[in-house]
Coordinates of C-alpha atoms in Angstrom, one line a residue:
X30 CA 75.6 15.1 -110.0
X31 CA 77.0 11.4 -110.0
X32 CA 80.5 12.9 -108.8
X33 CA 78.6 14.8 -106.0
X34 CA 77.0 11.7 -104.7
X35 CA 79.9 9.7 -104.8
X36 CA 81.8 12.3 -102.9
X37 CA 79.3 12.4 -100.2
X38 CA 78.9 8.8 -99.9
X39 CA 82.7 8.5 -99.7
X40 CA 82.8 11.0 -96.8
X41 CA 80.1 8.9 -95.1
X42 CA 81.7 5.8 -95.6
X43 CA 85.0 7.3 -94.3
X44 CA 83.4 8.8 -91.1
X45 CA 81.4 5.9 -90.1
X46 CA 84.0 3.8 -88.3
X47 CA 84.7 6.8 -86.0
X48 CA 80.8 6.8 -84.8
X49 CA 80.8 3.2 -84.2
X50 CA 84.3 3.5 -82.2
X51 CA 82.5 6.3 -80.1
X52 CA 79.4 4.1 -79.0
X53 CA 81.4 1.0 -78.3
X54 CA 83.6 3.2 -75.9
X55 CA 80.4 4.5 -74.3
X56 CA 78.8 0.9 -73.9
X57 CA 82.1 -0.1 -72.4
X58 CA 82.4 2.7 -70.1
X59 CA 78.9 2.0 -69.0
X60 CA 79.5 -1.7 -68.4
X61 CA 82.6 -0.5 -66.2
X62 CA 80.5 1.6 -63.9
X63 CA 77.9 -1.2 -63.7
X64 CA 80.5 -3.7 -62.6
X65 CA 82.0 -1.2 -60.2
X66 CA 78.7 -0.5 -58.8
X67 CA 77.6 -4.2 -58.3
X68 CA 81.3 -5.2 -57.0
X69 CA 80.6 -2.3 -54.2
X70 CA 77.3 -3.9 -53.3
X71 CA 78.9 -7.6 -53.4
X72 CA 81.7 -6.2 -51.1
X73 CA 79.4 -5.1 -48.2
X74 CA 78.9 -7.3 -45.3
X75 CA 76.5 -10.1 -45.8
X76 CA 75.3 -8.9 -49.2
X77 CA 74.4 -12.5 -49.9
X78 CA 71.5 -12.3 -47.6
X79 CA 70.1 -9.2 -49.3
X80 CA 66.9 -9.6 -51.3
X81 CA 68.3 -8.0 -54.2
X82 CA 71.2 -10.2 -54.7
X83 CA 69.6 -12.0 -57.6
X84 CA 68.8 -8.8 -59.6
X85 CA 72.5 -7.4 -58.7
X86 CA 73.8 -10.6 -59.8
X87 CA 72.0 -10.5 -63.2
X88 CA 73.1 -6.7 -63.7
X89 CA 76.7 -7.7 -63.2
X90 CA 76.9 -10.7 -65.3
X91 CA 75.2 -8.6 -68.2
X92 CA 77.8 -6.0 -67.8
X93 CA 80.5 -8.8 -68.5
X94 CA 81.6 -9.3 -64.8
X95 CA 83.6 -12.3 -64.0
X96 CA 81.5 -15.0 -62.1
X97 CA 85.0 -16.0 -60.0
X98 CA 85.1 -12.4 -58.8
X99 CA 81.4 -12.8 -57.6
X100 CA 82.2 -15.7 -56.0
X101 CA 85.5 -14.1 -54.4
X102 CA 83.7 -10.9 -53.1
X103 CA 80.5 -12.7 -51.5
X104 CA 82.5 -15.3 -49.7
X105 CA 85.2 -12.9 -48.4
X106 CA 82.4 -10.7 -47.0
X107 CA 80.3 -13.2 -45.4
X108 CA 80.3 -12.6 -41.9
X109 CA 76.9 -14.6 -41.1
X110 CA 75.1 -12.3 -38.7
X111 CA 71.7 -13.8 -38.9
X112 CA 73.2 -17.3 -38.9
X113 CA 75.1 -16.6 -35.8
X114 CA 72.2 -15.0 -34.2
X115 CA 69.9 -18.2 -35.0
X116 CA 72.9 -20.2 -33.5
X117 CA 72.8 -18.1 -30.2
X118 CA 69.4 -18.5 -30.0
X119 CA 69.3 -22.3 -30.2
X120 CA 72.0 -22.5 -27.8
X121 CA 69.8 -20.5 -25.4
X122 CA 66.9 -22.6 -26.0
X123 CA 68.9 -25.7 -25.4
X124 CA 70.1 -24.3 -22.2
X125 CA 66.6 -24.0 -20.7
X126 CA 65.6 -20.4 -21.8
X127 CA 61.8 -20.4 -23.0
X128 CA 61.4 -20.0 -26.9
X129 CA 59.1 -16.9 -26.3
X130 CA 61.8 -15.2 -24.1
X131 CA 64.4 -15.9 -26.8
X132 CA 62.2 -14.4 -29.4
X133 CA 61.2 -11.5 -27.6
X134 CA 64.9 -10.8 -26.8
X135 CA 66.0 -11.0 -30.6
X136 CA 62.7 -9.0 -32.0
X137 CA 63.2 -6.4 -29.3
X138 CA 67.0 -5.8 -30.1
X139 CA 66.0 -6.0 -33.7
X140 CA 63.5 -3.1 -33.4
X141 CA 65.9 -1.0 -31.3
X142 CA 68.6 -1.5 -34.1
X143 CA 65.9 -0.5 -37.0
X144 CA 64.6 2.6 -35.0
X145 CA 68.4 3.5 -34.3
X146 CA 69.4 3.2 -38.2
X147 CA 66.4 3.9 -40.3
X148 CA 66.9 5.8 -43.5
X149 CA 63.6 7.3 -44.7
X150 CA 65.1 7.7 -48.2
X151 CA 66.3 4.1 -48.5
X152 CA 62.9 3.0 -47.3
X153 CA 61.3 4.9 -49.9
X154 CA 63.9 3.4 -52.8
X155 CA 62.4 0.0 -52.0
X156 CA 59.1 0.8 -54.1
X157 CA 61.1 2.6 -56.8
X158 CA 63.6 0.0 -57.2
X159 CA 60.9 -3.0 -56.9
X160 CA 57.7 -1.3 -58.5
X161 CA 55.4 -3.3 -56.1
X162 CA 54.8 -4.0 -52.6
X163 CA 57.4 -6.5 -51.2
X164 CA 56.3 -9.6 -50.4
X165 CA 58.2 -9.4 -46.9
X166 CA 56.3 -6.4 -46.0
X167 CA 52.9 -8.1 -46.4
X168 CA 54.3 -10.8 -44.0
X169 CA 55.8 -8.4 -41.5
X170 CA 52.2 -6.7 -40.9
X171 CA 51.0 -9.8 -39.8
X172 CA 52.8 -10.0 -36.4
X173 CA 51.9 -7.5 -33.7
X174 CA 55.4 -6.9 -32.7
X175 CA 56.4 -5.5 -36.2
X176 CA 53.1 -3.5 -36.6
X177 CA 54.1 -1.6 -33.2
X178 CA 57.4 -1.3 -35.0
X179 CA 55.8 0.6 -38.0
X180 CA 53.5 2.8 -35.7
X181 CA 56.6 4.0 -34.0
X182 CA 58.5 4.9 -37.4
X183 CA 55.5 6.7 -38.7
X184 CA 55.4 8.8 -35.6
X185 CA 59.1 9.6 -36.2
X186 CA 59.1 10.1 -40.0
X187 CA 55.4 11.3 -41.0
X188 CA 56.6 11.8 -44.5
X189 CA 57.8 8.5 -45.3
X190 CA 56.0 7.1 -48.4
X191 CA 57.0 3.7 -47.5
X192 CA 55.7 4.0 -43.8
X193 CA 52.3 5.6 -45.2
X194 CA 52.0 2.9 -47.5
X195 CA 52.4 0.5 -44.8
X196 CA 50.0 2.1 -42.6
X197 CA 47.4 2.0 -45.4
X198 CA 48.3 -1.9 -45.6
X199 CA 47.9 -2.4 -41.9
X200 CA 44.4 -0.7 -42.1
X201 CA 43.4 -3.0 -45.1
X202 CA 44.3 -6.0 -43.1
X203 CA 41.8 -5.0 -40.2
X204 CA 44.1 -3.7 -37.8
X205 CA 42.9 -0.3 -37.8
X206 CA 42.0 -0.3 -34.0
X207 CA 45.5 -0.3 -33.2
X208 CA 46.6 2.8 -35.1
X209 CA 44.7 5.5 -33.2
X210 CA 47.9 7.1 -31.8
X211 CA 49.6 7.3 -35.2
X212 CA 49.5 10.7 -36.8
X213 CA 50.2 9.4 -40.2
X214 CA 46.7 7.9 -40.4
X215 CA 45.4 11.7 -40.4
X216 CA 46.7 12.2 -43.5
X217 CA 45.1 9.5 -45.2
X218 CA 41.1 9.9 -45.3
X219 CA 40.2 6.2 -45.9
X220 CA 42.6 5.1 -42.9
X221 CA 41.4 7.9 -40.7
X222 CA 37.8 7.1 -41.4
X223 CA 38.3 3.3 -40.6
X224 CA 40.0 4.1 -37.4
X225 CA 37.2 6.6 -36.4
X226 CA 34.5 4.1 -37.0
X227 CA 36.5 1.5 -34.9
X228 CA 37.1 3.6 -32.1
X229 CA 33.5 5.0 -31.9
X230 CA 32.2 1.6 -31.9
X231 CA 34.7 0.7 -29.1
X232 CA 33.3 3.4 -27.1
X233 CA 29.6 2.7 -27.6
X234 CA 30.3 -1.2 -27.0
X235 CA 32.5 -0.9 -23.7
X236 CA 31.1 2.5 -22.3
X237 CA 33.0 4.2 -19.4
X238 CA 35.9 1.6 -19.2
X239 CA 36.9 2.2 -23.0
X240 CA 36.7 6.0 -22.7
X241 CA 38.7 6.2 -19.8
X242 CA 41.4 3.9 -21.3
X243 CA 41.3 5.1 -24.9
X244 CA 40.3 8.7 -24.7
X245 CA 43.7 10.4 -24.7
X246 CA 45.0 8.4 -27.8
X247 CA 41.7 9.2 -29.6
X248 CA 41.6 12.9 -28.8
X249 CA 45.2 13.0 -29.8
X250 CA 44.4 11.7 -33.1
X251 CA 40.9 13.7 -33.8
X252 CA 42.8 16.9 -32.6
X253 CA 46.0 16.3 -35.1
X254 CA 44.5 19.1 -37.3
X255 CA 41.7 21.6 -38.0
X256 CA 40.7 19.3 -40.8
X257 CA 40.7 16.0 -38.7
X258 CA 38.4 17.7 -35.9
X259 CA 36.2 19.1 -38.1
X260 CA 35.5 15.9 -40.0
X261 CA 35.1 14.0 -36.9
X262 CA 32.8 16.3 -34.8
X263 CA 30.7 16.7 -37.9
X264 CA 30.3 12.8 -38.1
X265 CA 29.8 12.5 -34.4
X266 CA 27.3 15.2 -34.4
X267 CA 25.2 13.4 -37.1
X268 CA 25.4 10.2 -35.1
X269 CA 24.3 12.1 -31.8
X270 CA 21.2 12.6 -33.5
X271 CA 20.3 9.0 -33.3
X272 CA 18.0 7.6 -30.7
X273 CA 19.9 4.6 -29.9
X274 CA 23.5 5.5 -28.4
X275 CA 23.0 9.3 -29.3
X276 CA 23.7 10.5 -25.7
X277 CA 26.8 8.5 -25.5
X278 CA 28.1 10.1 -28.8
X279 CA 27.2 13.8 -27.6
X280 CA 29.2 12.8 -24.5
X281 CA 32.3 11.7 -26.8
X282 CA 31.7 15.0 -28.5
X283 CA 32.0 17.1 -25.4
X284 CA 34.9 15.2 -24.3
X285 CA 37.0 15.9 -27.5
X286 CA 35.9 19.4 -27.1
X287 CA 37.3 19.8 -23.6
X288 CA 40.6 18.2 -24.5
X289 CA 40.9 20.1 -27.4
X290 CA 40.3 23.2 -25.3
X291 CA 42.8 22.0 -22.7
X292 CA 45.5 21.8 -25.5
X293 CA 44.8 25.3 -26.2
X294 CA 43.1 24.9 -29.3
X295 CA 40.2 27.4 -30.4
X296 CA 37.6 25.1 -31.5
X297 CA 34.8 27.7 -30.5
X298 CA 33.5 28.3 -34.2
X299 CA 33.2 24.6 -35.0
X300 CA 31.5 24.0 -31.6
X301 CA 28.8 26.9 -32.0
X302 CA 28.3 25.9 -35.7
X303 CA 27.4 22.5 -34.9
X304 CA 25.2 23.6 -32.3
X305 CA 23.2 25.8 -34.6
X306 CA 24.3 29.1 -33.1
X307 CA 24.2 30.6 -36.6
X308 CA 20.3 31.0 -36.4
X309 CA 20.9 32.9 -33.2
X310 CA 23.8 35.5 -34.0
X311 CA 23.3 37.4 -30.7
X312 CA 24.0 34.2 -28.6
X313 CA 26.5 33.2 -31.0
X314 CA 28.6 36.3 -30.7
X315 CA 28.2 36.5 -26.8
X316 CA 29.3 32.8 -26.5
X317 CA 32.1 33.2 -28.9
X318 CA 33.7 36.0 -27.3
X319 CA 33.7 34.3 -23.8
X320 CA 34.7 30.8 -25.1
X321 CA 37.5 32.3 -26.9
X322 CA 39.0 34.2 -24.1
X323 CA 38.0 31.7 -21.7
X324 CA 36.5 34.3 -19.2
X325 CA 32.5 35.2 -18.3
X326 CA 31.8 38.7 -19.3
X327 CA 29.0 40.4 -17.4
X328 CA 27.7 42.1 -20.4
X329 CA 27.8 38.7 -22.5
X330 CA 26.3 36.8 -19.6
X331 CA 23.4 39.7 -19.2
X332 CA 22.9 39.1 -23.0
X333 CA 22.4 35.5 -22.9
X334 CA 20.3 35.5 -19.6
X335 CA 17.7 38.1 -21.2
X336 CA 17.6 35.4 -24.3
X337 CA 17.1 32.5 -22.4
X338 CA 14.5 34.1 -20.3
X339 CA 12.2 34.9 -23.0
X340 CA 9.1 32.7 -23.9
X341 CA 11.1 31.3 -27.2
X342 CA 14.7 30.8 -26.3
X343 CA 17.8 29.7 -28.2
X344 CA 18.3 25.7 -28.1
X345 CA 19.8 24.6 -24.6
X346 CA 22.8 22.9 -26.5
X347 CA 24.1 26.4 -27.4
X348 CA 25.1 26.8 -23.7
X349 CA 25.8 23.3 -23.1
X350 CA 29.6 23.6 -24.0
X351 CA 31.7 21.9 -21.4
X352 CA 34.1 24.9 -21.6
X353 CA 31.3 27.1 -20.8
X354 CA 30.0 25.4 -18.0
X355 CA 33.4 24.9 -16.5
X356 CA 33.9 28.7 -16.5
X357 CA 30.4 29.0 -14.8
X358 CA 31.5 26.2 -12.0
X359 CA 34.7 28.1 -11.5
X360 CA 33.2 31.4 -11.1
X361 CA 30.7 30.4 -8.7
X362 CA 32.6 27.7 -6.4
X363 CA 36.1 28.8 -6.6
X364 CA 37.0 30.2 -3.0
X365 CA 38.0 33.7 -3.4
X366 CA 36.0 34.3 -6.7
X367 CA 34.1 37.5 -6.4
X368 CA 30.6 37.9 -8.5
X369 CA 28.8 41.1 -8.7
X370 CA 25.8 40.6 -6.6
X371 CA 23.8 42.2 -9.6
X372 CA 25.0 39.5 -11.8
X373 CA 25.1 36.4 -9.7
X374 CA 21.5 35.4 -10.1
X375 CA 22.0 35.6 -14.1
X376 CA 24.9 33.1 -13.6
X377 CA 22.9 30.6 -11.5
X378 CA 19.9 30.8 -14.0
X379 CA 22.0 30.1 -17.2
X380 CA 23.9 27.2 -15.3
X381 CA 20.3 25.7 -13.8
X382 CA 18.9 26.2 -17.4
X383 CA 21.8 24.0 -18.9
X384 CA 21.7 21.3 -16.2
X385 CA 18.0 20.4 -16.0
X386 CA 15.9 22.0 -19.0
X387 CA 14.8 19.2 -21.3
X388 CA 13.9 19.9 -25.0
X389 CA 12.1 17.2 -27.3
X390 CA 12.6 17.9 -31.1
X391 CA 9.2 17.2 -33.2
X392 CA 9.7 16.7 -36.9
X393 CA 8.8 20.1 -38.8
X394 CA 8.1 21.9 -35.5
X395 CA 9.7 24.0 -33.0
X396 CA 10.8 21.9 -30.0
X397 CA 9.0 21.5 -26.8
X398 CA 10.6 22.5 -23.6
X399 CA 10.4 21.3 -20.1
X400 CA 11.2 23.6 -17.4
X401 CA 9.7 22.1 -14.5
X402 CA 12.9 21.5 -12.5
X403 CA 14.4 24.9 -13.4
X404 CA 13.1 27.1 -10.5
X405 CA 14.0 24.6 -7.8
X406 CA 17.3 23.8 -9.4
X407 CA 18.2 27.6 -9.2
X408 CA 17.0 27.9 -5.8
X409 CA 19.2 25.0 -4.5
X410 CA 22.1 26.4 -6.6
X411 CA 21.9 29.7 -5.0
X412 CA 21.5 28.4 -1.6
X413 CA 24.8 26.1 -2.1
X414 CA 26.6 28.9 -3.6
X415 CA 26.0 31.2 -0.9
X416 CA 26.6 28.6 1.7
X417 CA 30.0 27.7 0.5
X418 CA 31.1 31.3 -0.2
X419 CA 29.7 32.3 3.1
X420 CA 31.3 29.4 5.3
X421 CA 35.1 28.3 4.8
X422 CA 35.5 26.5 8.1
X423 CA 33.9 23.4 9.3
X424 CA 32.7 25.0 12.1
X425 CA 30.8 27.6 10.1
X426 CA 29.3 25.3 8.0
X427 CA 27.9 22.5 10.7
X428 CA 24.9 24.7 11.5
X429 CA 23.8 24.8 7.6
X430 CA 25.0 21.0 6.9
X431 CA 21.4 19.7 6.8
X432 CA 20.5 22.5 4.2
X433 CA 23.3 21.6 2.1
X434 CA 22.7 18.0 1.9
X435 CA 19.1 18.8 0.8
X436 CA 20.8 20.6 -1.8
X437 CA 23.1 18.0 -2.9
X438 CA 20.4 16.0 -4.2
X439 CA 20.6 18.2 -7.3
X440 CA 23.5 16.9 -9.6
X441 CA 24.8 20.6 -10.6
X442 CA 24.8 21.6 -6.7
X443 CA 26.8 18.4 -6.2
X444 CA 29.2 19.1 -8.8
X445 CA 29.7 22.6 -7.5
X446 CA 30.3 21.6 -4.0
X447 CA 32.9 18.9 -5.0
X448 CA 34.8 21.3 -6.8
X449 CA 34.8 23.7 -3.9
X450 CA 35.4 20.9 -1.4
X451 CA 38.6 20.1 -3.8
X452 CA 39.9 23.5 -3.4
X453 CA 39.4 23.9 0.0
X454 CA 41.1 20.5 1.3
X455 CA 43.8 20.9 -1.1
X456 CA 45.1 24.0 0.6
X457 CA 48.4 22.9 2.6
X458 CA 47.3 24.0 5.9
X459 CA 43.9 22.2 5.9
X460 CA 44.6 19.0 7.6
X461 CA 47.2 20.7 9.8
X462 CA 44.6 22.7 11.3
X463 CA 41.6 20.2 11.2
X464 CA 41.1 18.2 14.3
X465 CA 38.0 16.1 13.4
X466 CA 38.5 12.6 12.7
X467 CA 36.7 12.9 9.4
X468 CA 36.4 16.5 8.3
X469 CA 33.0 17.9 7.4
X470 CA 34.2 18.6 3.9
X471 CA 35.0 14.9 3.3
X472 CA 31.7 14.0 4.6
X473 CA 30.0 16.1 1.8
X474 CA 31.9 14.0 -0.5
X475 CA 30.5 10.8 0.9
X476 CA 27.1 12.4 0.5
X477 CA 28.1 13.3 -2.9
X478 CA 29.0 9.7 -3.9
X479 CA 25.8 8.2 -1.9
X480 CA 23.7 10.4 -4.4
X481 CA 25.5 10.7 -7.6
X482 CA 27.0 7.6 -9.3
X483 CA 28.1 9.8 -12.2
X484 CA 30.4 11.6 -9.9
X485 CA 32.2 8.6 -8.6
X486 CA 35.1 9.3 -10.8
X487 CA 35.7 12.6 -9.9
X488 CA 35.3 11.8 -6.1
X489 CA 37.8 9.1 -6.5
X490 CA 40.3 11.5 -8.5
X491 CA 40.2 13.9 -5.2
X492 CA 40.6 11.1 -2.7
X493 CA 43.6 9.8 -4.7
X494 CA 45.1 13.1 -4.7
X495 CA 44.7 13.5 -1.0
X496 CA 46.0 10.0 -0.3
X497 CA 49.3 10.4 -2.4
X498 CA 50.2 13.9 -0.9
X499 CA 53.1 13.9 1.4
X500 CA 52.0 16.0 4.6
X501 CA 55.3 16.2 5.8
X502 CA 54.2 19.0 8.4
X503 CA 52.3 16.3 10.1
X504 CA 53.6 13.7 12.9
X505 CA 53.9 10.1 11.4
X506 CA 51.3 8.7 13.5
X507 CA 49.0 11.7 12.4
X508 CA 49.8 11.2 8.9
X509 CA 48.9 7.4 9.2
X510 CA 45.4 8.4 10.6
X511 CA 44.8 10.7 8.0
X512 CA 45.4 8.1 5.4
X513 CA 43.2 5.8 7.1
X514 CA 40.5 8.2 7.3
X515 CA 40.8 8.6 3.4
X516 CA 40.8 5.0 2.5
X517 CA 37.5 5.0 4.7
X518 CA 36.1 7.1 2.1
X519 CA 37.4 5.2 -0.7
X520 CA 36.0 2.0 0.9
X521 CA 32.5 3.8 1.0
X522 CA 33.1 4.9 -2.6
X523 CA 33.6 1.0 -3.4
X524 CA 30.3 0.0 -1.4
X525 CA 28.4 2.5 -3.5
X526 CA 29.3 0.8 -6.6
X527 CA 32.7 2.2 -7.6
X528 CA 34.3 -1.4 -7.2
X529 CA 36.8 -1.8 -9.9
X530 CA 38.4 1.9 -10.1
X531 CA 39.0 1.7 -6.4
X532 CA 40.4 -1.8 -6.3
X533 CA 42.8 -1.1 -9.5
X534 CA 44.3 1.9 -7.7
X535 CA 44.9 0.1 -4.6
X536 CA 46.6 -3.0 -6.4
X537 CA 48.6 -0.2 -8.0
X538 CA 49.8 0.8 -4.9
X539 CA 50.7 -2.4 -3.7
X540 CA 52.7 -3.2 -6.8
X541 CA 54.5 0.0 -6.8
X542 CA 55.5 -0.5 -3.1
X543 CA 55.2 3.0 -2.4
X544 CA 52.5 2.6 0.3
X545 CA 52.7 1.7 3.9
X546 CA 52.0 -2.1 3.9
X547 CA 49.7 -1.5 7.2
X548 CA 47.6 0.9 5.0
X549 CA 47.0 -2.0 2.4
X550 CA 46.2 -4.4 5.1
X551 CA 43.5 -1.7 6.6
X552 CA 41.9 -1.5 3.3
X553 CA 41.6 -5.1 2.8
X554 CA 40.2 -5.7 6.2
X555 CA 37.5 -2.8 5.7
X556 CA 36.6 -4.4 2.2
X557 CA 36.3 -7.9 3.5
X558 CA 33.6 -6.6 6.1
X559 CA 31.4 -4.9 3.4
X560 CA 31.5 -7.8 0.4
X561 CA 29.8 -10.9 0.1
X562 CA 29.6 -13.8 -2.5
X563 CA 28.9 -14.3 -5.5
X564 CA 32.1 -12.6 -6.9
X565 CA 32.8 -11.7 -10.5
X566 CA 36.0 -13.1 -12.1
X567 CA 37.2 -9.4 -12.6
X568 CA 36.7 -8.8 -9.0
X569 CA 38.6 -11.8 -7.6
X570 CA 41.3 -11.1 -10.3
X571 CA 42.0 -7.8 -8.8
X572 CA 41.2 -8.4 -4.9
X573 CA 42.9 -11.9 -4.9
X574 CA 46.8 -11.0 -5.2
X575 CA 46.0 -8.7 -2.3
X576 CA 44.5 -11.4 -0.3
X577 CA 47.0 -14.0 -1.3
X578 CA 49.8 -11.7 -0.3
X579 CA 51.2 -12.9 3.0
X580 CA 52.6 -9.6 4.1
X581 CA 49.1 -8.0 3.7
X582 CA 46.9 -10.8 5.2
X583 CA 49.2 -13.2 7.1
X584 CA 48.2 -11.8 10.4
X585 CA 44.8 -11.8 9.6
X586 CA 44.0 -15.4 9.4
X587 CA 43.3 -18.2 12.0
X588 CA 43.8 -21.6 12.3
X589 CA 40.6 -22.9 12.2
X590 CA 40.0 -20.9 8.8
X591 CA 37.0 -18.8 10.3
X592 CA 38.4 -15.5 9.5
X593 CA 37.2 -13.4 6.6
X594 CA 40.1 -14.1 4.6
X595 CA 39.9 -17.9 4.4
X596 CA 36.3 -17.3 3.8
X597 CA 36.8 -15.3 1.0
X598 CA 39.5 -17.9 -0.8
X599 CA 36.9 -20.6 -0.1
X600 CA 34.3 -18.5 -1.9
X601 CA 36.1 -17.4 -4.9
X602 CA 37.7 -20.9 -5.5
X603 CA 34.9 -21.7 -7.9
X604 CA 35.8 -18.5 -9.9
X605 CA 39.5 -19.3 -10.4
X606 CA 39.0 -22.7 -11.1

C-alpha cells in the first residue's frame, strides 16, 4: 500500500512542473494580447483625448507594458485636432466674428461629422464598457443643439439602445415637448405618454395656432403604429367626455382620424368601437363597409337613413366621422357627381342630421335629442345642392343668388358651396372665360367668410392656391388685375378677423421675393385703409417689416407725414418701444 502511494505521489510530483509551465505560458500569451490591443489604441490619432485613456493605460501597465512605449505612441500620434479647432475659434473671435457665430459654426460641423460617421454598435458598447450612464451624456442633453442631434440620430437608428436610452433621459429631464417627431419615443410607453400629455396640453392651451403648427408632427407620432394610435385615441376619447375642453379634444381626435385616413391607414374598426357602434351592429356594418372602401353605397345609406329616421335613432357620433362627412360632401357638391334622385334626399338627411342634431347625455338614462334645426337645415341643403348642380356658370346663377345667400347662413351649406366653388374656379379655363371684375363664385366666398369664422382657414387656403397659380394663358396686365382682385378677397378675410394668417402669408410672399412688389404695395395700401389703433404687438411685428420696406411704401409717403404709412408708424411706436 505504501509503495502504491509513493508511486502515485511520485507521478504527481513529476507532472506538476509541466502544469505550472502551461499556466505561465497562457498568462504570458494573454498579457501579450492585451499589450498589443492597448498599443493599437495608443497608436490611434489623439487617443490621449479619449475618455477611456485611463482605463486602457491601467490595463496596459497591468499586462506588463512599458511606460516609455506609452509615452512614445501617445506623443507620436498626437495631432491635436480639438486644440487646433479651439485655437482657430479664438482667432476668429479676435478677428471680430461673434462668439455665437463661431460656436454655431463649430457645432454645426461637428453635428454633420457625427451624423456621417455614427456607428450604432460602437454607441451601444459605451454602456457595456462603462456599465453606467456616461457623465458627458447627461451634460450633452442640457443643450438644445445636442438634443436635436439625438432626435435626428434616433430617427435614423431606431434600434440603437444607446439612443433609446438617451431619448428617455431627455424625457426624464423635462424636454418631452421637443420629441413629438421622434419615432423612438413610440417604443417606450413612459416617454410616449409624457409626450402625448404635453402635446395635448399645448393644443388645449394655444388652440388653433398650435394645432396648425404642430398637428403634422403629432399625427406622425400617433400614427406610428396601431398600438400608438389605439392608445392615443382611447386616452383622448376619455378626455373628450369632460365638460371643460372636451369639445377641443374631440376635434383633435377627428383631426387625427382624418390624417390617418389620408395616409392610407384603415382605422375604421377603432373609430367605430370608440363611438359605441358595437351596440348598433347594423349601423356599424353599414358604416364599416363604406369607410373601409372610402365610397358611399346606396344600400348602406338606405340602412342608415332608416335607422336615423326612427324615434329612437343611434347616437349621432356614429355618423360624425370626418371621412364619412367628407364622402357625403364630395358626392353632393363635386361638379359632375351624379346621385340617384331616389337616394339623394337620404344623403342630404344624414348630412344634415350629423351637422345640426344635438344630443344631451343624462346619467343612467337615454340621451335627449334636439332635432329643431334638422328640417330647415335639410331644406336649405337640398336647395343649395340643386342650385350648385344645375347652374355651373355665373350668368345662370345670378337669378338665384339671393336664395343661395340665405342658404349660406347654414354652416353645412357654406361648407358645401365652398367646396363646389373650389372645384369650379380651379378649372384651367375659368378665369380665361370670365369677364367680371369679381366673379360671382368669389363673391360667394366673401359671403361665407362674413358668416362663418370657422371656415376662414379653408377660404384662405383657396385664395392662396388661386393667387399662386401661374395663369400663363392670360395677358400680363390681366393677370395682374386678377391677382389684385384675389388680394381684395384676402383683405376682406383680414377685415373679418383672419388677421394673423393673412399677414403671415403676405409677409412670406415678400420674403421669398416671388411676388410682384406692386401687388404687395396694393395689399398694404388696402390694409391701411381698414385698420385703426390700438395695435397688438403681434400685428405690428408682422406688418411693420412691410411698412418699413422702402420699395413697398416709399412712394406712398408724403413730406408732411399725413399719409397712412406715417400715421401707422406713429401709432405703433408705443408698441415697439
